[in-house]
mmCIF file of C-alpha atoms and ligand atoms in Angstrom:
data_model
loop_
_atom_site.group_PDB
_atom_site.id
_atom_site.type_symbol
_atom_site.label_atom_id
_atom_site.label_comp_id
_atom_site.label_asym_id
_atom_site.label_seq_id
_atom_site.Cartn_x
_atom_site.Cartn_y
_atom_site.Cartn_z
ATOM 1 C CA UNK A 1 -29.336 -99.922 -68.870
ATOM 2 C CA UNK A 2 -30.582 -102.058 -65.786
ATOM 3 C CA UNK A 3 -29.515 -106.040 -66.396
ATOM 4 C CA UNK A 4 -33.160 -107.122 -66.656
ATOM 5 C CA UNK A 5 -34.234 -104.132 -68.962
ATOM 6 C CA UNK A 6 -34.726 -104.589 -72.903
ATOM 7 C CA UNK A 7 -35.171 -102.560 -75.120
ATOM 8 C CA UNK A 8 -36.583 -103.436 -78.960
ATOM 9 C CA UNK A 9 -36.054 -101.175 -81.864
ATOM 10 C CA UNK A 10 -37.770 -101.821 -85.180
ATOM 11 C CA UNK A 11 -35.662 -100.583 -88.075
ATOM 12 C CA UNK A 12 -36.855 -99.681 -91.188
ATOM 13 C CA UNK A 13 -37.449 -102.050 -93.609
ATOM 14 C CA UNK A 14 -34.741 -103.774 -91.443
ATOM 15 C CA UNK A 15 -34.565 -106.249 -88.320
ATOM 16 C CA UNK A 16 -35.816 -105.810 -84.673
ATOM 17 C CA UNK A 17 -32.827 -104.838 -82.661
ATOM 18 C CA UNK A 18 -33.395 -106.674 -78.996
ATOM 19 C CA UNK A 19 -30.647 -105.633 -76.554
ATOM 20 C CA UNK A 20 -30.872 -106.798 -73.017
ATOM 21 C CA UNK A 21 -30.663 -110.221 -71.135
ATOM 22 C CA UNK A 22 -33.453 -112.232 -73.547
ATOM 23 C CA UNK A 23 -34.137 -115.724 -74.387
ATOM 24 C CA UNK A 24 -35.074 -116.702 -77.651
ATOM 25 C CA UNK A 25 -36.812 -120.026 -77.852
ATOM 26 C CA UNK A 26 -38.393 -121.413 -81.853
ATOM 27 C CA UNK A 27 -41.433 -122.801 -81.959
ATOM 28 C CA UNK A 28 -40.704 -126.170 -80.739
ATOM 29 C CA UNK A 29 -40.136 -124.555 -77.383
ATOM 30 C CA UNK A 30 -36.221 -125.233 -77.974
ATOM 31 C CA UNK A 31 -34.083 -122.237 -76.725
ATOM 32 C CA UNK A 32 -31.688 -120.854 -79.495
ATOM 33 C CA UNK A 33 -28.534 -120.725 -78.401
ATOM 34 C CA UNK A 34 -27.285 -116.991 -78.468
ATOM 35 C CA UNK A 35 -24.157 -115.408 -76.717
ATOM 36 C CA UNK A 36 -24.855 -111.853 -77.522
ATOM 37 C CA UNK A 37 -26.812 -109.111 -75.681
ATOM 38 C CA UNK A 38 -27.561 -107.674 -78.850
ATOM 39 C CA UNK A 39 -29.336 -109.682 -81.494
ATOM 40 C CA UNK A 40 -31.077 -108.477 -84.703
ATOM 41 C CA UNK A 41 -34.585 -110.637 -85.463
ATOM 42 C CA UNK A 42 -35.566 -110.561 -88.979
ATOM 43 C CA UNK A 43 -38.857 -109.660 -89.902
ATOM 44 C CA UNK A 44 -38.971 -109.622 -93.232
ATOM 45 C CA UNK A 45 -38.599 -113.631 -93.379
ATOM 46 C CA UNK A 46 -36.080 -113.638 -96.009
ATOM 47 C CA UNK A 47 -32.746 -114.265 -93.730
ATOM 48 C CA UNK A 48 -30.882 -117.601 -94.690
ATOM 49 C CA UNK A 49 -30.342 -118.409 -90.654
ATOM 50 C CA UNK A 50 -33.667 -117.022 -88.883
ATOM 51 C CA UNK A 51 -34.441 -115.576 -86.898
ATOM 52 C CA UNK A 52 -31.515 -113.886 -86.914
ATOM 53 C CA UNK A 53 -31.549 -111.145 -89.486
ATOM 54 C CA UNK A 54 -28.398 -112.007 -92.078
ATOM 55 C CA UNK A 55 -28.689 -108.667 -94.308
ATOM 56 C CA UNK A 56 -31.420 -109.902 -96.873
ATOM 57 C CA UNK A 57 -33.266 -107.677 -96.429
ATOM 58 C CA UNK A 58 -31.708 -104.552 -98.005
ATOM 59 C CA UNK A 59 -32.024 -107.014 -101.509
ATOM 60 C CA UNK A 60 -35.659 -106.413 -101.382
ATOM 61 C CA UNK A 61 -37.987 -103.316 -100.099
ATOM 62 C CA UNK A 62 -41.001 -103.194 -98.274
ATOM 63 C CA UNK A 63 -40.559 -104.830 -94.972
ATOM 64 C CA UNK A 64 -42.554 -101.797 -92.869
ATOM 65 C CA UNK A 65 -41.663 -98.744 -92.310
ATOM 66 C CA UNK A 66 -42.534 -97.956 -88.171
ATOM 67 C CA UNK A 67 -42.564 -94.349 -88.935
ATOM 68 C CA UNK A 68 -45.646 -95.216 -91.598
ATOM 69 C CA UNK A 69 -47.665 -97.506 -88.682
ATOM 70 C CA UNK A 70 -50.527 -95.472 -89.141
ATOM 71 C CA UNK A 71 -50.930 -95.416 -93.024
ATOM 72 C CA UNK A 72 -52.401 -98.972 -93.373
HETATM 73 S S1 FES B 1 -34.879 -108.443 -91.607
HETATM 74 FE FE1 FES B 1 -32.831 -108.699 -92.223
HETATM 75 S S2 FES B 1 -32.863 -110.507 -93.395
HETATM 76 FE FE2 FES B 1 -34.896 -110.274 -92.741
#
């Protein structure tokens, strides 16, 4: 993979994968510090230390299912 490329991958009922050279910055414009090129963004806003994903979300069900997109 090219340095500058990423590449996001929504797992099911899971976290977004984002692998590449990113920045993550909260809502206060503040960048989160982050030494990995792979990080795992929860989305099902459960995690104890968001946004990174911490495993919650196999306790519960439901989070989306990208396969299913176009049953809503
Ligand atoms: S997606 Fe894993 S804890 Fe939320």
């Amino acid at each position: 993979m090219p340095e500058r490329d990423v590449q996001i991958t929504a797992c099911a009922d899971g976290p977004l994968l984002v692998r590449g050279a990113v920045q993550v910055v909260g809502e206060d414009g503040q960048t989160i510090d982050n030494p990995r090129r792979t990080v795992a963004l929860c989305r099902c806003g459960s995690s104890a230390i968001k946004p990174w994903c911490d495993g919650t979300h196999k306790l519960i069900r439901g989070v989306s299912d990208p396969a299913s997109s176009t049953s809503r």
